[in-house]
XYZ file of C-alpha atoms in Angstrom:
650
model
C -0.025 0.002 0.004
C 1.104 3.565 -0.651
C 0.958 6.187 2.086
C 1.138 9.792 0.912
C 2.456 12.118 3.685
C 1.763 15.757 4.209
C 4.967 16.876 2.414
C 3.915 14.904 -0.665
C 6.367 12.078 -0.187
C 5.124 8.483 -0.493
C 5.874 5.591 1.894
C 5.157 1.938 0.642
C 4.362 -0.940 2.944
C 3.662 -4.594 2.265
C 1.405 -5.123 5.201
C -1.271 -3.182 7.257
C 0.260 -0.762 9.720
C -1.074 1.310 12.549
C -0.770 5.140 12.392
C 1.630 5.009 15.392
C 3.913 2.428 13.718
C 4.025 4.485 10.517
C 5.008 7.539 12.585
C 7.705 5.454 14.315
C 8.976 4.316 10.913
C 9.264 7.878 9.734
C 11.234 8.898 12.882
C 11.382 8.047 16.594
C 10.979 11.744 17.407
C 7.761 12.019 15.371
C 6.346 8.996 17.171
C 7.193 10.377 20.608
C 5.321 13.617 19.670
C 2.456 12.105 17.832
C -0.980 12.730 19.370
C -3.302 11.455 16.592
C -3.517 10.919 12.866
C -5.348 12.320 9.905
C -6.289 9.686 7.264
C -7.782 11.216 4.045
C -8.706 14.244 6.090
C -10.410 12.440 8.896
C -8.872 12.555 12.397
C -8.161 9.082 13.785
C -6.528 7.402 16.801
C -2.869 6.437 16.658
C -3.947 2.867 16.987
C -5.934 2.902 13.792
C -4.927 0.266 11.331
C -4.261 1.376 7.753
C -4.572 -1.274 5.138
C -5.017 0.647 1.871
C -3.590 3.590 -0.062
C -4.374 6.906 1.601
C -2.982 10.290 2.602
C -1.689 10.493 6.187
C -0.817 13.413 8.302
C 0.748 12.730 11.770
C -0.828 15.197 14.188
C 1.290 16.655 17.044
C 0.485 19.158 19.758
C 1.104 21.934 17.172
C -2.011 20.800 15.364
C -5.402 21.700 16.824
C -6.717 18.156 16.399
C -3.537 16.808 18.084
C -3.856 19.244 20.910
C -7.456 18.118 21.397
C -6.400 14.434 21.623
C -3.586 15.361 24.065
C -6.020 17.320 26.314
C -8.713 14.645 26.086
C -6.148 12.132 27.368
C -5.506 14.519 30.295
C -9.222 14.619 31.046
C -9.153 10.744 31.337
C -6.260 10.963 33.724
C -8.127 13.490 35.808
C -11.230 11.214 35.774
C -9.201 8.312 37.078
C -7.653 10.505 39.742
C -11.139 11.624 40.834
C -12.393 8.086 41.030
C -9.342 7.007 43.077
C -9.932 9.794 45.581
C -13.677 10.019 45.556
C -15.008 6.505 44.715
C -18.611 7.509 44.944
C -18.329 10.142 42.224
C -20.153 9.255 39.011
C -18.582 9.891 35.620
C -20.492 11.857 32.901
C -18.480 13.474 30.071
C -15.013 14.885 29.757
C -14.120 16.523 26.470
C -11.229 18.758 25.315
C -12.131 22.388 24.800
C -10.379 25.347 23.193
C -8.213 26.196 26.179
C -7.905 22.859 27.786
C -10.367 20.298 29.008
C -13.108 19.536 31.614
C -14.873 16.630 33.162
C -18.313 16.606 34.845
C -18.927 14.486 37.903
C -22.015 13.690 39.953
C -20.271 14.472 43.296
C -20.111 16.883 46.152
C -18.522 20.312 45.157
C -14.723 20.345 44.802
C -12.715 22.824 46.852
C -9.293 24.192 45.720
C -7.735 21.767 48.297
C -9.537 18.884 46.497
C -8.164 20.089 43.130
C -4.632 20.087 44.590
C -5.130 16.496 45.822
C -6.443 15.414 42.406
C -3.385 17.104 40.732
C -1.122 15.102 43.009
C -3.006 11.826 42.104
C -2.769 12.683 38.425
C 1.042 13.034 38.700
C 1.100 9.462 40.221
C -0.992 8.173 37.285
C 1.147 9.904 34.660
C 4.346 8.533 36.330
C 3.036 4.934 35.913
C 2.882 5.544 32.187
C -0.003 3.119 31.728
C -0.868 2.309 28.091
C -4.273 3.497 26.847
C -5.962 0.560 25.163
C -9.017 0.703 23.015
C -11.674 -2.057 22.958
C -15.253 -2.387 21.740
C -18.506 -4.074 22.768
C -21.978 -4.565 21.316
C -24.443 -2.034 22.705
C -26.305 -4.452 25.137
C -23.011 -5.812 26.472
C -21.697 -2.295 26.926
C -24.819 -1.223 28.883
C -24.426 -4.205 31.232
C -20.693 -3.427 31.556
C -21.337 0.075 32.744
C -24.334 -0.955 34.931
C -21.935 -3.364 36.712
C -19.567 -0.433 37.273
C -22.453 1.672 38.668
C -22.043 4.464 36.162
C -25.674 5.540 35.394
C -24.756 8.519 33.172
C -22.594 6.305 30.932
C -25.440 3.839 30.756
C -27.798 6.673 29.569
C -25.378 7.746 26.898
C -25.038 4.240 25.568
C -28.827 3.725 25.526
C -29.244 6.807 23.340
C -27.188 5.191 20.575
C -28.732 2.927 17.865
C -29.222 -0.702 18.921
C -26.692 -2.015 16.268
C -24.007 0.347 17.589
C -20.544 -0.975 18.474
C -19.438 0.877 21.591
C -15.809 1.851 22.145
C -13.907 2.163 25.429
C -10.418 3.117 26.534
C -8.706 1.646 29.505
C -5.547 2.785 31.342
C -4.450 0.339 33.996
C -7.567 -0.392 36.191
C -9.560 2.651 34.856
C -11.897 2.387 31.978
C -14.103 5.074 30.343
C -16.656 5.087 27.601
C -15.000 7.084 24.778
C -14.630 7.347 20.962
C -11.045 8.752 21.268
C -8.572 9.615 19.865
C -5.968 9.442 22.713
C -2.242 9.369 23.347
C -0.575 6.023 23.525
C -0.006 6.227 27.286
C -0.630 8.415 30.339
C 3.073 9.319 30.440
C 2.609 11.399 27.365
C 1.140 14.230 29.451
C 4.113 16.540 30.234
C 2.522 19.591 31.961
C -0.952 20.253 33.273
C -2.912 22.284 35.743
C -6.441 22.162 37.192
C -7.692 25.686 36.970
C -11.101 25.742 38.536
C -14.315 24.032 39.399
C -17.966 25.019 38.957
C -21.502 23.715 38.910
C -22.955 22.352 35.658
C -26.182 20.662 34.510
C -26.337 17.177 32.969
C -26.601 17.692 29.253
C -26.871 21.401 29.803
C -30.466 21.111 30.997
C -31.376 22.999 34.147
C -34.137 20.522 34.821
C -31.651 17.652 35.061
C -29.058 16.743 37.709
C -26.553 19.339 39.021
C -23.007 18.137 38.383
C -19.568 19.377 39.382
C -17.286 20.440 36.602
C -13.506 20.537 36.955
C -11.572 22.631 34.302
C -8.004 22.017 33.518
C -5.427 22.559 30.796
C -2.372 20.697 29.520
C 0.629 21.472 27.402
C 3.574 19.443 26.051
C 6.020 21.920 27.518
C 6.303 23.305 31.050
C 7.298 26.787 29.768
C 4.128 26.932 27.681
C 2.002 25.971 30.692
C 3.678 28.626 32.819
C 3.021 31.297 30.123
C -0.626 30.232 29.921
C -1.126 30.420 33.720
C 0.390 33.933 33.726
C -2.115 34.737 31.001
C -4.917 33.454 33.225
C -3.740 35.665 36.024
C -3.961 38.704 33.708
C -7.475 37.531 32.660
C -8.553 37.429 36.274
C -7.341 40.974 36.734
C -9.424 42.059 33.765
C -12.516 40.025 34.585
C -15.289 42.625 34.687
C -17.070 40.696 37.409
C -14.077 41.202 39.687
C -12.597 44.538 38.484
C -16.035 46.162 38.089
C -16.694 45.436 41.802
C -13.162 46.608 42.842
C -13.705 49.864 41.015
C -17.148 50.256 42.608
C -18.982 50.236 39.319
C -21.632 47.687 40.250
C -22.500 45.034 42.840
C -24.983 42.326 43.383
C -27.184 41.546 46.512
C -28.646 38.044 47.217
C -31.897 39.370 48.575
C -32.494 41.430 45.369
C -31.741 38.367 43.065
C -29.498 36.842 40.570
C -29.090 38.670 37.297
C -30.270 41.946 38.844
C -27.052 43.991 39.378
C -27.021 47.406 41.225
C -25.132 49.958 39.235
C -23.257 52.136 41.756
C -22.696 55.872 41.162
C -19.513 55.421 39.119
C -21.067 52.755 36.875
C -24.210 54.787 36.592
C -22.191 57.761 35.403
C -20.609 55.618 32.705
C -23.846 54.268 31.491
C -25.292 57.789 31.516
C -22.431 58.997 29.290
C -22.990 56.058 26.849
C -26.715 56.612 26.776
C -26.576 60.437 26.136
C -24.042 59.869 23.298
C -26.138 57.137 21.692
C -29.386 59.078 21.946
C -27.860 62.312 20.549
C -26.174 60.244 17.743
C -29.332 58.535 16.675
C -31.623 61.562 16.968
C -29.343 64.274 15.614
C -27.186 62.482 13.023
C -29.041 59.359 11.927
C -32.652 60.540 11.595
C -34.402 58.663 14.451
C -37.488 59.764 16.370
C -37.357 58.810 20.147
C -40.173 56.848 21.834
C -40.897 55.864 25.467
C -43.159 52.825 25.825
C -44.470 50.780 28.803
C -42.365 48.199 30.609
C -45.198 45.668 30.556
C -48.301 44.864 28.517
C -51.157 42.429 28.530
C -50.639 38.980 27.019
C -52.879 39.994 24.150
C -50.004 42.090 22.681
C -47.531 39.295 22.785
C -50.087 36.929 21.257
C -50.385 39.210 18.212
C -46.658 39.441 17.800
C -46.160 35.703 18.194
C -43.891 36.069 21.302
C -46.409 34.378 23.550
C -46.179 31.136 21.501
C -42.495 31.401 20.675
C -40.882 33.060 23.732
C -43.235 32.737 26.726
C -40.839 30.604 28.741
C -38.339 33.454 28.602
C -40.744 36.077 29.915
C -41.767 37.143 33.403
C -45.502 36.606 33.382
C -47.732 38.377 35.923
C -50.848 36.429 36.554
C -52.451 33.182 35.433
C -54.646 32.840 32.357
C -56.854 30.306 34.151
C -57.513 32.450 37.254
C -57.010 36.066 36.291
C -59.064 38.231 34.016
C -56.006 40.006 32.615
C -52.544 38.587 32.420
C -49.509 40.868 31.987
C -45.876 40.194 31.182
C -42.795 42.344 31.587
C -41.494 43.135 28.121
C -38.660 41.101 26.711
C -38.410 43.396 23.657
C -39.822 46.764 22.498
C -40.870 45.998 18.912
C -44.632 45.341 19.357
C -44.954 48.529 21.357
C -43.289 50.618 18.734
C -45.504 49.218 16.040
C -48.377 51.053 17.622
C -46.374 54.278 17.715
C -46.057 53.868 13.925
C -49.713 53.027 13.591
C -50.870 56.116 15.537
C -51.106 58.138 12.366
C -51.552 56.926 8.793
C -48.215 57.008 6.871
C -47.585 57.424 3.205
C -44.681 56.121 1.122
C -43.153 59.633 1.551
C -42.948 59.139 5.336
C -40.745 56.125 5.041
C -38.252 55.140 6.344
C -39.692 55.841 9.756
C -36.928 55.150 12.206
C -37.855 54.771 15.913
C -35.350 54.490 18.723
C -35.791 53.861 22.421
C -33.504 53.379 25.332
C -35.375 50.221 26.396
C -35.259 48.355 29.789
C -36.154 44.735 29.064
C -36.697 41.613 31.226
C -35.844 38.093 30.272
C -36.163 35.037 32.530
C -32.702 33.616 32.017
C -31.709 30.340 33.803
C -30.094 30.944 37.221
C -27.015 28.995 36.139
C -26.412 31.392 33.271
C -26.139 34.567 35.393
C -22.773 36.286 35.215
C -21.910 39.828 36.283
C -23.174 42.328 33.740
C -23.099 40.067 30.708
C -25.901 37.735 31.479
C -28.687 39.513 33.469
C -32.471 39.446 33.864
C -33.009 43.147 33.575
C -31.046 45.130 31.066
C -31.170 48.276 28.867
C -30.495 48.415 25.237
C -30.212 51.005 22.440
C -33.143 49.515 20.628
C -34.594 50.664 17.399
C -37.130 49.685 14.653
C -37.126 51.029 11.150
C -40.404 50.716 9.188
C -39.404 50.849 5.506
C -40.594 50.327 1.975
C -39.343 47.102 0.354
C -37.225 49.151 -2.040
C -35.440 50.859 0.888
C -34.305 47.618 2.496
C -30.760 47.493 1.120
C -29.954 51.085 1.872
C -31.387 51.054 5.369
C -29.700 47.746 6.263
C -26.367 49.234 5.265
C -27.133 52.305 7.340
C -27.780 50.206 10.403
C -24.542 48.351 9.827
C -22.649 51.694 9.391
C -24.066 53.070 12.608
C -23.160 50.015 14.503
C -19.641 50.021 13.112
C -19.233 53.734 13.862
C -20.205 53.075 17.508
C -17.742 50.209 17.768
C -14.973 52.384 16.255
C -15.564 55.352 18.656
C -15.361 52.857 21.567
C -12.190 51.270 20.180
C -13.850 47.881 19.822
C -14.151 47.448 16.053
C -11.176 44.998 15.977
C -12.647 42.933 18.790
C -15.694 41.666 17.062
C -16.684 38.964 14.603
C -19.771 38.793 12.365
C -22.421 36.087 12.018
C -25.336 35.572 9.661
C -27.899 33.860 11.950
C -30.271 31.828 9.812
C -33.308 29.686 10.438
C -33.261 25.943 10.939
C -35.029 24.680 7.841
C -35.458 21.195 9.465
C -37.645 22.715 12.287
C -39.909 25.109 10.276
C -42.675 25.157 12.802
C -40.520 27.484 14.989
C -40.638 30.254 12.346
C -42.930 32.557 10.434
C -42.760 32.372 6.688
C -41.924 29.794 4.080
C -38.715 28.735 2.350
C -38.786 31.590 -0.169
C -39.253 34.149 2.568
C -36.178 32.881 4.463
C -34.069 32.453 1.413
C -34.810 36.009 0.262
C -34.213 37.645 3.672
C -31.102 35.718 4.416
C -29.702 36.571 0.926
C -30.454 40.322 1.674
C -28.363 40.274 4.812
C -25.621 38.164 3.284
C -25.203 40.789 0.539
C -24.823 43.530 3.098
C -22.017 41.648 4.878
C -20.362 40.947 1.526
C -20.521 44.601 0.385
C -19.114 45.759 3.712
C -16.217 43.363 3.106
C -16.192 41.839 6.609
C -15.431 38.145 7.182
C -18.507 36.326 8.586
C -19.775 32.874 9.454
C -23.255 31.493 8.869
C -25.112 29.712 11.667
C -28.300 27.673 11.229
C -30.962 27.942 13.964
C -29.748 31.277 15.425
C -32.426 33.479 13.641
C -35.294 35.100 15.506
C -38.627 33.381 14.693
C -39.649 36.275 12.426
C -36.438 36.813 10.485
C -32.636 36.319 10.039
C -30.071 38.455 11.755
C -26.644 39.976 11.438
C -25.145 39.320 14.809
C -21.966 41.209 15.853
C -20.147 38.946 18.334
C -17.471 39.480 20.870
C -15.586 37.261 23.363
C -15.016 38.046 27.010
C -11.610 37.473 28.710
C -12.340 33.757 29.145
C -13.244 33.289 25.499
C -17.039 32.995 25.871
C -18.795 34.613 22.932
C -21.820 36.881 23.327
C -23.887 38.856 20.902
C -23.185 42.557 21.316
C -25.180 44.216 18.430
C -27.860 42.776 16.168
C -29.518 43.827 12.850
C -32.657 41.798 11.819
C -34.704 41.920 8.717
C -38.417 41.170 9.265
C -40.778 41.021 6.279
C -43.580 39.071 8.013
C -44.685 40.654 11.324
C -46.389 43.698 9.731
C -49.186 41.470 8.750
C -49.899 40.455 12.330
C -50.320 44.121 13.323
C -52.105 45.318 10.163
C -49.301 47.796 9.481
C -49.357 49.520 6.153
C -48.408 52.694 4.192
C -50.190 54.302 1.261
C -48.207 54.000 -1.932
C -48.096 56.293 -4.998
C -51.379 54.747 -6.317
C -53.274 55.089 -3.022
C -52.905 51.344 -2.267
C -52.210 49.902 1.154
C -48.866 48.233 1.226
C -47.276 46.133 3.976
C -43.849 47.609 5.042
C -40.751 45.697 6.004
C -39.261 46.189 9.510
C -35.610 46.238 10.551
C -34.990 45.452 14.240
C -31.595 46.784 15.309
C -29.423 47.981 18.097
C -26.765 50.616 17.623
C -24.596 49.649 20.603
C -26.567 46.847 22.104
C -27.011 46.143 25.840
C -25.586 48.951 28.021
C -24.671 46.588 30.812
C -22.985 44.039 28.554
C -21.051 46.904 26.809
C -19.843 48.220 30.095
C -18.565 44.755 30.943
C -16.901 44.571 27.655
C -15.220 48.015 28.098
C -14.028 47.023 31.593
C -12.236 43.954 30.272
C -10.990 45.646 27.094
C -9.364 48.568 28.918
C -8.672 46.773 32.242
C -10.470 49.772 33.802
C -8.282 52.355 32.154
C -11.104 53.853 30.070
C -10.851 56.578 27.499
C -11.144 59.943 29.366
C -14.553 60.783 28.003
C -16.026 57.602 29.559
C -14.346 57.822 32.984
C -16.661 58.487 35.880
C -13.882 60.589 37.418
C -11.800 62.304 34.852
C -9.626 64.625 36.988
C -8.588 64.465 40.705
C -7.269 67.696 42.125
C -4.487 67.046 44.746
C -3.573 69.990 47.122
C -0.084 69.605 48.550
C -1.460 70.587 51.994
C -4.570 72.038 53.598
C -3.236 75.589 52.922
C -4.052 75.151 49.273
C -7.541 73.576 49.684
C -9.212 76.858 48.802
C -7.286 77.118 45.553
C -8.052 73.448 44.870
C -11.735 74.232 45.318
C -11.447 77.051 42.718
C -9.767 74.693 40.312
C -12.570 72.186 40.884
C -15.223 74.779 40.255
C -13.677 75.677 36.852
C -13.395 72.127 35.860
C -17.069 71.370 36.716
C -18.201 74.582 34.970
C -16.644 73.130 31.858
C -18.523 69.793 32.172
C -15.497 67.845 33.498
C -16.091 65.097 36.079
C -13.664 66.008 38.825
C -13.052 65.611 42.528
C -10.688 67.078 45.167
C -8.620 64.929 47.559
C -8.497 67.146 50.633
C -7.275 64.466 53.017
C -4.306 65.163 55.330
C -2.066 62.814 53.525
C 1.295 63.233 51.760
C 1.123 64.171 48.135
C 2.900 60.908 47.165
C 0.229 58.873 48.826
C -2.577 60.862 47.146
C -0.934 60.344 43.718
C -0.677 56.579 44.310
C -4.344 56.475 45.370
C -5.428 58.313 42.273
C -3.494 55.884 40.072
C -5.098 52.911 41.784
C -8.499 54.524 41.199
C -7.535 54.625 37.480
C -8.133 58.495 37.254
C -6.650 59.690 33.935
C -5.558 63.129 35.120
C -4.187 64.370 38.520
C -3.781 68.132 39.090
C -1.221 68.876 41.899
C -1.607 72.328 43.390
C 0.572 74.207 45.844
C 1.985 77.681 46.409
C 3.513 78.198 42.956
C 0.473 76.950 41.133
C -1.849 79.168 43.244
C 0.311 82.296 42.639
C 0.533 81.691 38.847
C -2.980 80.334 38.269
C -1.536 77.091 37.065
C -1.731 73.321 37.857
C 0.899 70.634 37.763
C -0.397 67.843 35.488
C 0.189 64.140 35.954
C -1.537 61.773 33.608
C -1.605 58.077 32.848
C -0.604 58.964 29.292
C 2.682 60.923 29.693
C 3.293 60.777 33.410
C 4.528 64.090 34.738
C 3.508 66.602 32.167
C 4.725 69.646 34.122
C 2.896 72.931 34.881
C 0.139 74.308 32.595
C -2.205 77.258 32.744
C -5.472 76.004 34.077
C -7.358 77.286 31.039
C -4.901 75.535 28.685
C -5.479 72.250 30.516
C -9.191 72.654 30.437
C -9.126 73.418 26.678
C -7.025 70.324 26.073
C -9.087 67.914 28.097
C -12.377 69.317 26.798
C -11.210 68.689 23.269
C -10.128 65.069 24.242
C -13.548 64.467 25.747
C -15.481 66.171 22.873
C -13.666 64.114 20.203
C -13.744 60.911 22.323
C -10.085 60.415 21.715
C -8.506 57.142 22.710
C -5.006 58.068 23.852
C -2.139 55.584 24.150
C -1.271 54.821 27.715
C 2.466 55.281 28.407
C 2.530 55.843 32.094
C 0.308 54.876 35.034
């Protein structure tokens, strides 16, 4: 048989060979570093026997598929260690993931001390260098095998497979796990690893099923790479908005108020206020929107007309019971059906379109408790929501306008390079979830696809991510841990106007159904604040800072002049404070730096006599003395233009 290798060279063998044996024949070093193989493009285990002509790529840790096999083996080593130390723990699943691996156990919660013990046990298992051996069983035999081992979750997984399935297992010494592979040849192949955290998880991701304990870990083939990654994790922890936002006193949460209901503290409120005023002025004054203010709740009748009652009721906070109450209300999960009645309040002609409505909308969604996280996943949130009622011939231009507005907002915030784009489509195999037929969805999806192509941005397409009434352009971003969230969305809806009897009068006096674009210009304010905290590690652009300047008198003698400086700053719309504490000036400067204030104005005798201030900033450090008016002019320009200055000193 002829084996064509990655470099195009060909190896010939007179008998069947395993992938590992071929790697060993090529070189001992390659065999030592091999994690898996790729036969005709399909990832396979090193134990796979090749008995015919094919292309073969030996995968090492440098390949993503090889890395996954390496870390999957580490998850099995961890599972064995847990079973050794906690025999009553039940095994569920343990895959490799982008940054490492995890394994879920039905067990009591694991403490950091438990993780340390598990790590020590893993080192013993790795040192034994037990071979990983693959074997298979018929489905019924496999079920009995796992029942005898008292692993009910494995039994459930096997029972979900077709009756004629052949079930594969991997053993390493006395430990055996249900697994399709691929894996390393032995446990000794794991060179460096670390268990990073533990958390609660649900069996099969379903909050109605058993609560499990998940252990996260990572593994590398070099200790130096593991060390660098752990240092990266420490930096991530420092940027985590859930930690840093609390340290900076931007927000907090309180158990008696509830999960997903954060309290924005004065500093965080100030930042949201700045964002909101900017967005509202931008939409109203530059992009041609009219502003609305609609109720936070409505009768169930409204949501039944829109379709949300049938498609989204489980995600809503419902007030009352249809069987026992005359009227049932629900807190709004979106603003669109309310704004439709703003449009319908007066008859519109074709000349009145596009009719662009915007609202700073507070919304409520009944998210699962296990999904709550800081400001990124909450039950009450506020968004820069808008709905454009348009003629069909205006769709292309208005969709592009929505995209341009969103991209402008991202650019001003310095976030345009942090995002990815997704065309969220319907699931054509589950059509009952959606309004409209195949032609409707193909047409609307094509329209959004063309916008993304014309804007020349790379994008992916995702089935099943559309709203029930239309496809979306989703602008996505990852948090510091790599979890992706939707930040901004643009949706094309050509169906819902029928439900609300929305129309406009065309040139011939006929009633025509309009199209609707659902969009956000910045998205959720809370989620955006979390994103900004992590992006800038709290060192926000000056215009966004809740405290832009701190005045530092050298001693109490100069408190009066410090007060005059403060008054001038505030009169020019600058958010400033004075530190009048009886502390040394060096201490005050350090405190201001820790508070991440962009500018410090030190004032003493010379500054008072000359009407000046000594400027220290996070951008240039000690900037020397400046006339107060000159400083005010400079910072006002920086704030007005929303400049993002490069940080050179802290």
